mmCIF file of C-alpha atoms and ligand atoms in Angstrom:
data_model
loop_
_atom_site.group_PDB
_atom_site.id
_atom_site.type_symbol
_atom_site.label_atom_id
_atom_site.label_comp_id
_atom_site.label_asym_id
_atom_site.label_seq_id
_atom_site.Cartn_x
_atom_site.Cartn_y
_atom_site.Cartn_z
ATOM 1 C CA UNK A 1 -37.182 0.462 1.751
ATOM 2 C CA UNK A 2 -34.189 -1.500 3.061
ATOM 3 C CA UNK A 3 -30.927 -0.149 1.683
ATOM 4 C CA UNK A 4 -28.747 -2.548 -0.257
ATOM 5 C CA UNK A 5 -25.009 -1.991 0.138
ATOM 6 C CA UNK A 6 -22.259 -3.845 -1.729
ATOM 7 C CA UNK A 7 -18.537 -4.180 -1.108
ATOM 8 C CA UNK A 8 -15.621 -5.122 -3.342
ATOM 9 C CA UNK A 9 -11.851 -5.276 -2.920
ATOM 10 C CA UNK A 10 -9.813 -4.299 -5.966
ATOM 11 C CA UNK A 11 -6.210 -3.926 -7.178
ATOM 12 C CA UNK A 12 -3.216 -4.832 -5.028
ATOM 13 C CA UNK A 13 -4.405 -6.718 -1.952
ATOM 14 C CA UNK A 14 -3.380 -5.567 1.506
ATOM 15 C CA UNK A 15 -3.517 -6.951 5.044
ATOM 16 C CA UNK A 16 -6.533 -5.462 6.811
ATOM 17 C CA UNK A 17 -8.916 -5.646 3.853
ATOM 18 C CA UNK A 18 -10.808 -8.373 5.723
ATOM 19 C CA UNK A 19 -10.904 -6.243 8.863
ATOM 20 C CA UNK A 20 -12.403 -3.460 6.767
ATOM 21 C CA UNK A 21 -15.026 -5.739 5.196
ATOM 22 C CA UNK A 22 -15.908 -6.917 8.692
ATOM 23 C CA UNK A 23 -16.275 -3.376 10.038
ATOM 24 C CA UNK A 24 -18.555 -2.397 7.154
ATOM 25 C CA UNK A 25 -20.696 -5.513 7.487
ATOM 26 C CA UNK A 26 -21.160 -5.174 11.252
ATOM 27 C CA UNK A 27 -22.012 -1.473 11.056
ATOM 28 C CA UNK A 28 -24.341 -2.041 8.101
ATOM 29 C CA UNK A 29 -26.057 -4.998 9.742
ATOM 30 C CA UNK A 30 -26.785 -2.822 12.765
ATOM 31 C CA UNK A 31 -28.650 -0.462 10.434
ATOM 32 C CA UNK A 32 -30.617 -3.369 8.947
ATOM 33 C CA UNK A 33 -29.093 -2.992 5.470
ATOM 34 C CA UNK A 34 -28.915 -5.820 2.960
ATOM 35 C CA UNK A 35 -25.208 -6.556 2.345
ATOM 36 C CA UNK A 36 -23.550 -8.078 -0.717
ATOM 37 C CA UNK A 37 -19.943 -8.706 -1.644
ATOM 38 C CA UNK A 38 -18.782 -8.697 -5.267
ATOM 39 C CA UNK A 39 -16.002 -11.185 -6.003
ATOM 40 C CA UNK A 40 -12.617 -10.445 -7.595
ATOM 41 C CA UNK A 41 -12.785 -6.699 -7.763
ATOM 42 C CA UNK A 42 -14.546 -5.143 -10.722
ATOM 43 C CA UNK A 43 -14.742 -8.559 -12.403
ATOM 44 C CA UNK A 44 -17.538 -9.403 -9.988
ATOM 45 C CA UNK A 45 -19.506 -6.380 -11.143
ATOM 46 C CA UNK A 46 -19.193 -7.426 -14.781
ATOM 47 C CA UNK A 47 -20.174 -11.066 -14.172
ATOM 48 C CA UNK A 48 -22.621 -10.294 -11.373
ATOM 49 C CA UNK A 49 -20.631 -12.600 -9.099
ATOM 50 C CA UNK A 50 -22.101 -11.672 -5.767
ATOM 51 C CA UNK A 51 -22.353 -13.266 -2.346
ATOM 52 C CA UNK A 52 -24.412 -12.356 0.673
ATOM 53 C CA UNK A 53 -22.381 -11.113 3.613
ATOM 54 C CA UNK A 54 -23.628 -11.736 7.121
ATOM 55 C CA UNK A 55 -22.325 -11.001 10.600
ATOM 56 C CA UNK A 56 -21.853 -14.744 11.161
ATOM 57 C CA UNK A 57 -19.469 -14.885 8.200
ATOM 58 C CA UNK A 58 -17.391 -12.148 9.874
ATOM 59 C CA UNK A 59 -16.489 -14.349 12.830
ATOM 60 C CA UNK A 60 -12.710 -14.772 13.243
ATOM 61 C CA UNK A 61 -12.064 -12.648 10.176
ATOM 62 C CA UNK A 62 -10.481 -9.534 11.653
ATOM 63 C CA UNK A 63 -7.036 -11.053 12.011
ATOM 64 C CA UNK A 64 -6.908 -12.829 8.655
ATOM 65 C CA UNK A 65 -4.682 -11.527 5.854
ATOM 66 C CA UNK A 66 -5.875 -11.403 2.249
ATOM 67 C CA UNK A 67 -9.490 -10.731 1.348
ATOM 68 C CA UNK A 68 -12.432 -13.131 1.442
ATOM 69 C CA UNK A 69 -13.870 -11.279 -1.555
ATOM 70 C CA UNK A 70 -10.642 -11.888 -3.518
ATOM 71 C CA UNK A 71 -9.019 -9.068 -5.412
ATOM 72 C CA UNK A 72 -8.053 -8.651 -9.029
ATOM 73 C CA UNK A 73 -7.329 -6.232 -11.790
ATOM 74 C CA UNK A 74 -9.962 -5.949 -14.523
ATOM 75 C CA UNK A 75 -9.126 -4.587 -17.939
ATOM 76 C CA UNK A 76 -12.645 -4.870 -19.435
ATOM 77 C CA UNK A 77 -13.939 -2.588 -16.692
ATOM 78 C CA UNK A 78 -11.834 0.275 -18.066
ATOM 79 C CA UNK A 79 -13.816 0.314 -21.328
ATOM 80 C CA UNK A 80 -17.051 2.204 -21.912
ATOM 81 C CA UNK A 81 -18.921 -1.040 -22.432
ATOM 82 C CA UNK A 82 -17.444 -2.584 -19.268
ATOM 83 C CA UNK A 83 -18.467 0.392 -17.174
ATOM 84 C CA UNK A 84 -21.965 0.293 -18.643
ATOM 85 C CA UNK A 85 -22.339 -3.438 -17.892
ATOM 86 C CA UNK A 86 -21.215 -2.815 -14.312
ATOM 87 C CA UNK A 87 -23.688 0.059 -13.923
ATOM 88 C CA UNK A 88 -26.520 -2.051 -15.372
ATOM 89 C CA UNK A 89 -25.733 -4.967 -13.049
ATOM 90 C CA UNK A 90 -25.668 -2.691 -10.004
ATOM 91 C CA UNK A 91 -29.019 -1.219 -10.984
ATOM 92 C CA UNK A 92 -30.521 -4.668 -11.648
ATOM 93 C CA UNK A 93 -29.375 -5.819 -8.188
ATOM 94 C CA UNK A 94 -30.879 -2.609 -6.703
ATOM 95 C CA UNK A 95 -27.606 -1.699 -5.025
ATOM 96 C CA UNK A 96 -27.806 1.706 -3.335
ATOM 97 C CA UNK A 97 -24.215 2.061 -2.154
ATOM 98 C CA UNK A 98 -20.978 0.565 -3.449
ATOM 99 C CA UNK A 99 -17.918 0.455 -1.190
ATOM 100 C CA UNK A 100 -14.629 0.052 -3.054
ATOM 101 C CA UNK A 101 -11.638 -0.979 -0.962
ATOM 102 C CA UNK A 102 -8.453 -0.459 -2.965
ATOM 103 C CA UNK A 103 -5.794 1.952 -4.144
ATOM 104 C CA UNK A 104 -5.819 4.947 -6.444
ATOM 105 C CA UNK A 105 -6.293 2.786 -9.551
ATOM 106 C CA UNK A 106 -9.446 1.306 -8.080
ATOM 107 C CA UNK A 107 -10.624 4.821 -7.199
ATOM 108 C CA UNK A 108 -10.158 5.941 -10.808
ATOM 109 C CA UNK A 109 -12.422 3.074 -11.766
ATOM 110 C CA UNK A 110 -14.959 4.007 -9.077
ATOM 111 C CA UNK A 111 -14.958 7.605 -10.270
ATOM 112 C CA UNK A 112 -15.529 6.554 -13.887
ATOM 113 C CA UNK A 113 -18.407 4.341 -12.765
ATOM 114 C CA UNK A 114 -19.888 7.291 -10.872
ATOM 115 C CA UNK A 115 -20.288 9.149 -14.182
ATOM 116 C CA UNK A 116 -22.821 6.610 -15.433
ATOM 117 C CA UNK A 117 -24.305 5.002 -12.324
ATOM 118 C CA UNK A 118 -26.354 7.173 -10.000
ATOM 119 C CA UNK A 119 -25.870 5.118 -6.839
ATOM 120 C CA UNK A 120 -23.645 6.145 -3.967
ATOM 121 C CA UNK A 121 -19.918 5.331 -4.283
ATOM 122 C CA UNK A 122 -17.503 5.392 -1.360
ATOM 123 C CA UNK A 123 -13.827 4.398 -1.538
ATOM 124 C CA UNK A 124 -11.742 3.062 1.336
ATOM 125 C CA UNK A 125 -7.936 3.147 1.007
ATOM 126 C CA UNK A 126 -6.477 -0.357 1.090
ATOM 127 C CA UNK A 127 -2.909 -0.662 -0.174
ATOM 128 C CA UNK A 128 0.483 -1.428 1.352
ATOM 129 C CA UNK A 129 2.048 1.428 -0.627
ATOM 130 C CA UNK A 130 0.406 4.307 1.288
ATOM 131 C CA UNK A 131 0.536 6.236 -1.987
ATOM 132 C CA UNK A 132 -3.008 7.601 -1.821
ATOM 133 C CA UNK A 133 -3.395 11.337 -1.259
ATOM 134 C CA UNK A 134 -6.035 12.597 1.177
ATOM 135 C CA UNK A 135 -5.373 10.139 3.970
ATOM 136 C CA UNK A 136 -2.573 9.926 6.500
ATOM 137 C CA UNK A 137 -2.346 6.181 6.057
ATOM 138 C CA UNK A 138 -3.828 3.326 4.069
ATOM 139 C CA UNK A 139 -5.031 -0.024 5.372
ATOM 140 C CA UNK A 140 -2.210 -2.566 5.063
ATOM 141 C CA UNK A 141 0.654 -0.110 5.137
ATOM 142 C CA UNK A 142 1.628 -0.661 8.774
ATOM 143 C CA UNK A 143 1.654 -4.431 8.415
ATOM 144 C CA UNK A 144 3.861 -4.195 5.345
ATOM 145 C CA UNK A 145 6.366 -2.055 7.274
ATOM 146 C CA UNK A 146 6.382 -4.685 10.014
ATOM 147 C CA UNK A 147 6.978 -7.504 7.523
ATOM 148 C CA UNK A 148 9.774 -5.594 5.800
ATOM 149 C CA UNK A 149 11.431 -4.689 9.103
ATOM 150 C CA UNK A 150 11.400 -8.236 10.449
ATOM 151 C CA UNK A 151 12.920 -9.478 7.165
ATOM 152 C CA UNK A 152 15.599 -6.768 7.137
ATOM 153 C CA UNK A 153 16.491 -7.663 10.744
ATOM 154 C CA UNK A 154 17.222 -11.186 9.543
ATOM 155 C CA UNK A 155 19.208 -9.920 6.582
ATOM 156 C CA UNK A 156 21.235 -7.807 8.996
ATOM 157 C CA UNK A 157 22.192 -10.920 10.987
ATOM 158 C CA UNK A 158 23.686 -12.666 8.004
ATOM 159 C CA UNK A 159 25.188 -9.423 6.642
ATOM 160 C CA UNK A 160 27.005 -8.946 9.948
ATOM 161 C CA UNK A 161 28.175 -12.538 10.104
ATOM 162 C CA UNK A 162 29.811 -12.316 6.695
ATOM 163 C CA UNK A 163 30.673 -8.608 6.569
ATOM 164 C CA UNK A 164 28.648 -8.341 3.424
ATOM 165 C CA UNK A 165 26.648 -5.690 1.624
ATOM 166 C CA UNK A 166 22.968 -6.496 1.147
ATOM 167 C CA UNK A 167 20.505 -4.694 -1.082
ATOM 168 C CA UNK A 168 16.908 -5.260 0.041
ATOM 169 C CA UNK A 169 14.171 -4.296 -2.399
ATOM 170 C CA UNK A 170 10.805 -3.396 -0.881
ATOM 171 C CA UNK A 171 7.487 -2.617 -2.567
ATOM 172 C CA UNK A 172 5.842 0.803 -2.791
ATOM 173 C CA UNK A 173 4.968 1.068 -6.475
ATOM 174 C CA UNK A 174 6.293 4.577 -7.217
ATOM 175 C CA UNK A 175 6.294 5.901 -3.655
ATOM 176 C CA UNK A 176 8.944 5.620 -0.956
ATOM 177 C CA UNK A 177 6.798 5.444 2.204
ATOM 178 C CA UNK A 178 7.397 1.765 2.812
ATOM 179 C CA UNK A 179 11.123 1.970 1.974
ATOM 180 C CA UNK A 180 11.690 5.016 4.163
ATOM 181 C CA UNK A 181 9.931 3.662 7.229
ATOM 182 C CA UNK A 182 11.296 0.144 6.834
ATOM 183 C CA UNK A 183 14.819 1.592 6.576
ATOM 184 C CA UNK A 184 14.346 3.808 9.623
ATOM 185 C CA UNK A 185 12.804 1.111 11.778
ATOM 186 C CA UNK A 186 15.470 -1.455 10.862
ATOM 187 C CA UNK A 187 18.446 0.906 11.255
ATOM 188 C CA UNK A 188 19.435 0.250 7.677
ATOM 189 C CA UNK A 189 22.523 2.064 6.474
ATOM 190 C CA UNK A 190 21.136 3.638 3.339
ATOM 191 C CA UNK A 191 17.817 4.039 1.551
ATOM 192 C CA UNK A 192 17.107 4.733 -2.109
ATOM 193 C CA UNK A 193 13.760 6.490 -2.531
ATOM 194 C CA UNK A 194 11.908 7.440 -5.714
ATOM 195 C CA UNK A 195 11.186 10.896 -4.317
ATOM 196 C CA UNK A 196 14.884 11.607 -3.684
ATOM 197 C CA UNK A 197 16.689 9.616 -6.348
ATOM 198 C CA UNK A 198 18.496 11.819 -8.833
ATOM 199 C CA UNK A 199 21.418 10.093 -10.368
ATOM 200 C CA UNK A 200 22.898 6.576 -10.572
ATOM 201 C CA UNK A 201 26.496 7.717 -10.345
ATOM 202 C CA UNK A 202 25.887 9.991 -7.350
ATOM 203 C CA UNK A 203 24.067 7.238 -5.475
ATOM 204 C CA UNK A 204 26.796 4.680 -6.126
ATOM 205 C CA UNK A 205 29.614 6.989 -5.130
ATOM 206 C CA UNK A 206 27.801 8.095 -1.968
ATOM 207 C CA UNK A 207 27.290 4.493 -0.861
ATOM 208 C CA UNK A 208 30.907 3.557 -1.688
ATOM 209 C CA UNK A 209 32.227 6.552 0.188
ATOM 210 C CA UNK A 210 30.247 5.601 3.272
ATOM 211 C CA UNK A 211 31.378 1.976 3.129
ATOM 212 C CA UNK A 212 35.005 3.053 2.753
ATOM 213 C CA UNK A 213 34.759 5.493 5.656
ATOM 214 C CA UNK A 214 33.331 2.775 7.827
ATOM 215 C CA UNK A 215 35.993 0.270 6.760
ATOM 216 C CA UNK A 216 38.728 2.802 7.526
ATOM 217 C CA UNK A 217 37.391 3.120 11.064
ATOM 218 C CA UNK A 218 36.420 -0.467 11.826
ATOM 219 C CA UNK A 219 37.919 -2.850 9.318
ATOM 220 C CA UNK A 220 35.532 -5.345 7.683
ATOM 221 C CA UNK A 221 31.924 -4.171 7.889
ATOM 222 C CA UNK A 222 28.424 -5.078 6.824
ATOM 223 C CA UNK A 223 26.128 -2.636 5.087
ATOM 224 C CA UNK A 224 22.383 -2.865 4.473
ATOM 225 C CA UNK A 225 20.681 -0.784 1.800
ATOM 226 C CA UNK A 226 16.930 -0.536 1.318
ATOM 227 C CA UNK A 227 15.885 0.001 -2.284
ATOM 228 C CA UNK A 228 12.354 1.033 -3.224
ATOM 229 C CA UNK A 229 11.058 -0.949 -6.208
ATOM 230 C CA UNK A 230 10.976 0.721 -9.634
ATOM 231 C CA UNK A 231 13.643 3.270 -8.747
ATOM 232 C CA UNK A 232 16.829 1.841 -10.185
ATOM 233 C CA UNK A 233 16.395 2.065 -13.966
ATOM 234 C CA UNK A 234 17.990 -1.323 -14.775
ATOM 235 C CA UNK A 235 16.764 -3.114 -11.672
ATOM 236 C CA UNK A 236 18.286 -4.428 -8.451
ATOM 237 C CA UNK A 237 20.672 -6.931 -10.060
ATOM 238 C CA UNK A 238 22.283 -4.244 -12.174
ATOM 239 C CA UNK A 239 22.655 -2.056 -9.101
ATOM 240 C CA UNK A 240 24.298 -4.884 -7.145
ATOM 241 C CA UNK A 241 26.749 -5.659 -9.956
ATOM 242 C CA UNK A 242 27.713 -1.987 -10.300
ATOM 243 C CA UNK A 243 28.072 -1.504 -6.565
ATOM 244 C CA UNK A 244 30.145 -4.685 -6.170
ATOM 245 C CA UNK A 245 32.487 -3.502 -8.884
ATOM 246 C CA UNK A 246 32.871 -0.034 -7.437
ATOM 247 C CA UNK A 247 33.113 -1.003 -3.761
ATOM 248 C CA UNK A 248 35.087 -4.188 -4.289
ATOM 249 C CA UNK A 249 32.713 -5.996 -1.952
ATOM 250 C CA UNK A 250 30.250 -8.793 -2.417
ATOM 251 C CA UNK A 251 26.736 -7.342 -2.801
ATOM 252 C CA UNK A 252 23.738 -9.641 -2.355
ATOM 253 C CA UNK A 253 20.268 -8.771 -3.636
ATOM 254 C CA UNK A 254 17.142 -9.669 -1.655
ATOM 255 C CA UNK A 255 13.727 -8.967 -3.162
ATOM 256 C CA UNK A 256 11.077 -9.136 -0.455
ATOM 257 C CA UNK A 257 8.250 -9.204 -2.999
ATOM 258 C CA UNK A 258 4.748 -10.391 -2.233
ATOM 259 C CA UNK A 259 5.386 -11.532 1.341
ATOM 260 C CA UNK A 260 4.826 -7.844 2.091
ATOM 261 C CA UNK A 261 1.219 -8.179 0.981
ATOM 262 C CA UNK A 262 0.428 -11.050 3.298
ATOM 263 C CA UNK A 263 0.063 -11.817 6.959
ATOM 264 C CA UNK A 264 -2.225 -10.965 9.808
ATOM 265 C CA UNK A 265 -2.760 -7.196 10.024
ATOM 266 C CA UNK A 266 -1.006 -5.374 12.864
ATOM 267 C CA UNK A 267 -3.121 -3.380 15.342
ATOM 268 C CA UNK A 268 -2.692 -0.063 13.535
ATOM 269 C CA UNK A 269 -4.146 -1.509 10.334
ATOM 270 C CA UNK A 270 -6.979 -3.193 12.229
ATOM 271 C CA UNK A 271 -7.838 0.050 13.993
ATOM 272 C CA UNK A 272 -7.716 2.045 10.776
ATOM 273 C CA UNK A 273 -9.922 -0.544 9.063
ATOM 274 C CA UNK A 274 -12.479 -0.353 11.867
ATOM 275 C CA UNK A 275 -12.436 3.441 11.962
ATOM 276 C CA UNK A 276 -12.829 3.864 8.197
ATOM 277 C CA UNK A 277 -15.297 1.016 7.707
ATOM 278 C CA UNK A 278 -17.597 2.323 10.427
ATOM 279 C CA UNK A 279 -17.330 5.901 9.193
ATOM 280 C CA UNK A 280 -18.067 4.859 5.617
ATOM 281 C CA UNK A 281 -21.321 3.181 6.685
ATOM 282 C CA UNK A 282 -22.350 6.305 8.622
ATOM 283 C CA UNK A 283 -22.412 8.112 5.251
ATOM 284 C CA UNK A 284 -24.981 5.787 3.670
ATOM 285 C CA UNK A 285 -27.948 7.924 4.751
ATOM 286 C CA UNK A 286 -26.296 11.116 3.451
ATOM 287 C CA UNK A 287 -25.930 12.461 -0.066
ATOM 288 C CA UNK A 288 -22.124 12.152 0.092
ATOM 289 C CA UNK A 289 -20.834 10.200 -2.891
ATOM 290 C CA UNK A 290 -17.765 9.947 -5.118
ATOM 291 C CA UNK A 291 -15.465 10.241 -2.146
ATOM 292 C CA UNK A 292 -12.813 8.282 -0.335
ATOM 293 C CA UNK A 293 -12.887 8.097 3.421
ATOM 294 C CA UNK A 294 -9.496 8.638 5.007
ATOM 295 C CA UNK A 295 -7.909 10.008 8.136
ATOM 296 C CA UNK A 296 -6.400 13.391 8.776
ATOM 297 C CA UNK A 297 -4.687 13.830 12.138
ATOM 298 C CA UNK A 298 -6.505 10.720 13.358
ATOM 299 C CA UNK A 299 -9.959 12.028 12.451
ATOM 300 C CA UNK A 300 -12.049 10.375 9.756
ATOM 301 C CA UNK A 301 -12.557 12.649 6.737
ATOM 302 C CA UNK A 302 -13.885 12.455 3.191
ATOM 303 C CA UNK A 303 -12.039 13.603 0.094
ATOM 304 C CA UNK A 304 -13.272 13.692 -3.503
ATOM 305 C CA UNK A 305 -12.009 10.632 -5.381
ATOM 306 C CA UNK A 306 -9.957 12.579 -8.000
ATOM 307 C CA UNK A 307 -7.937 14.188 -5.222
ATOM 308 C CA UNK A 308 -6.612 10.762 -4.245
ATOM 309 C CA UNK A 309 -4.614 10.430 -7.480
ATOM 310 C CA UNK A 310 -4.304 14.015 -8.746
ATOM 311 C CA UNK A 311 -2.325 15.100 -5.720
ATOM 312 C CA UNK A 312 1.015 13.535 -4.858
ATOM 313 C CA UNK A 313 1.288 12.618 -1.229
ATOM 314 C CA UNK A 314 4.602 13.904 0.101
ATOM 315 C CA UNK A 315 6.902 11.805 2.260
ATOM 316 C CA UNK A 316 6.829 12.985 5.877
ATOM 317 C CA UNK A 317 9.555 15.633 6.209
ATOM 318 C CA UNK A 318 10.558 14.597 9.728
ATOM 319 C CA UNK A 319 11.197 11.006 8.766
ATOM 320 C CA UNK A 320 13.196 12.025 5.694
ATOM 321 C CA UNK A 321 15.305 14.437 7.751
ATOM 322 C CA UNK A 322 15.910 11.838 10.457
ATOM 323 C CA UNK A 323 16.956 9.188 7.951
ATOM 324 C CA UNK A 324 19.203 11.607 6.074
ATOM 325 C CA UNK A 325 20.816 12.775 9.299
ATOM 326 C CA UNK A 326 21.373 9.212 10.478
ATOM 327 C CA UNK A 327 22.874 8.217 7.143
ATOM 328 C CA UNK A 328 25.249 11.171 7.133
ATOM 329 C CA UNK A 329 26.206 11.228 10.797
ATOM 330 C CA UNK A 330 26.985 7.561 10.952
ATOM 331 C CA UNK A 331 29.806 7.975 8.485
ATOM 332 C CA UNK A 332 31.365 11.291 9.461
HETATM 333 P P1 LIG B 401 -4.856 -0.218 -7.166
HETATM 334 O O1 LIG B 401 -6.267 0.021 -6.773
HETATM 335 O O2 LIG B 401 -4.147 -1.122 -6.229
HETATM 336 O O3 LIG B 401 -4.102 1.081 -7.441
HETATM 337 P P2 LIG B 401 -4.839 -0.851 -10.056
HETATM 338 O O4 LIG B 401 -4.118 0.397 -10.452
HETATM 339 O O5 LIG B 401 -4.330 -2.117 -10.614
HETATM 340 O O6 LIG B 401 -4.885 -1.086 -8.486
HETATM 341 O O7 LIG B 401 -6.373 -0.677 -10.478
HETATM 342 C C1 LIG B 401 -7.325 -1.666 -10.165
HETATM 343 C C2 LIG B 401 -8.404 -1.727 -11.203
HETATM 344 O O8 LIG B 401 -9.112 -0.486 -11.240
HETATM 345 C C3 LIG B 401 -7.931 -1.918 -12.634
HETATM 346 O O9 LIG B 401 -7.631 -3.251 -12.951
HETATM 347 C C4 LIG B 401 -9.152 -1.437 -13.401
HETATM 348 O O10 LIG B 401 -10.150 -2.438 -13.452
HETATM 349 C C5 LIG B 401 -9.667 -0.286 -12.529
HETATM 350 N N1 LIG B 401 -9.253 0.996 -13.096
HETATM 351 C C6 LIG B 401 -8.063 1.623 -12.937
HETATM 352 N N2 LIG B 401 -8.042 2.787 -13.629
HETATM 353 C C7 LIG B 401 -9.240 2.901 -14.239
HETATM 354 C C8 LIG B 401 -9.841 3.882 -15.085
HETATM 355 N N3 LIG B 401 -9.206 4.989 -15.464
HETATM 356 N N4 LIG B 401 -11.115 3.650 -15.521
HETATM 357 C C9 LIG B 401 -11.786 2.534 -15.160
HETATM 358 N N5 LIG B 401 -11.258 1.590 -14.349
HETATM 359 C C10 LIG B 401 -10.010 1.759 -13.901
#
């Protein structure tokens, strides 16, 4: 009998989700599978909001940001009744395999569904935060770095013109991947990361010391700090006020916000989406289920869903060392 596969995108959207949908649809179509897309994440499973996906629909989709299936969060799905309704709807629609493109929250949901639905479940990592264990990178992460870097470059221009301090907040949820790489690639002067943050006072005095050392050498200076979201307990405005007071400089906050979730995916995200989407479809004829597909040293791998949130993905040591060295050396 023809296999019926279904796809949904869930949680925080990320550039490259469309490229991933496209890769799955093209690979699945080649196998002759019936292909459905559920709309608005797990909401589509609860309301049986489903569309047919065809290769024709995939035309010109690879480069588009967002997701044609829409994404959403879905509280009712987290309840026993919600999960049961979703399982019943999948069974009624005779779905054999469900592909969930999302982050670790979406994978928790997929895992819970796997306890009561006996179809095949495969997760694909799609989030700009790169905070999913078991994969070197997540779809959307590289584009978000690019967006952050191009914005910080612009901030640097105006910071230089006015010899000002700027504090740029980037996304990342509770992980510092985006902040670290955006700071490195934009030659920012300082980065505040959740994985390294210890103390408000220490951070403030370190930044002030560096600004003062630079002023002593060069006179008026600019200074750009990248702040990962959710790190500073009282938020970016409080940090700016405190830093302005202590450094006696004007400190401007810039919150990059949701622009980081948008835009056409860069090549690395497109390639990752194609690699993972194609690999995921190659698993349909196997008994593999309850896994996420990811990459390890460029090779496609599978990892059990719980591993994606039970383990904490560490920041890459080399990048942390490089950034720390740059921050310290610059102000010797
Ligand atoms: P992300 O996938 O980007 O990490 P969220 O953490 O917002 O996004 O999770 C997306 C959705 O996954 C939630 O709105 C919810 O429907 C579902 N979900 C998350 N955790 C669970 C859970 N423990 N059980 C069932 N569903 C869950």
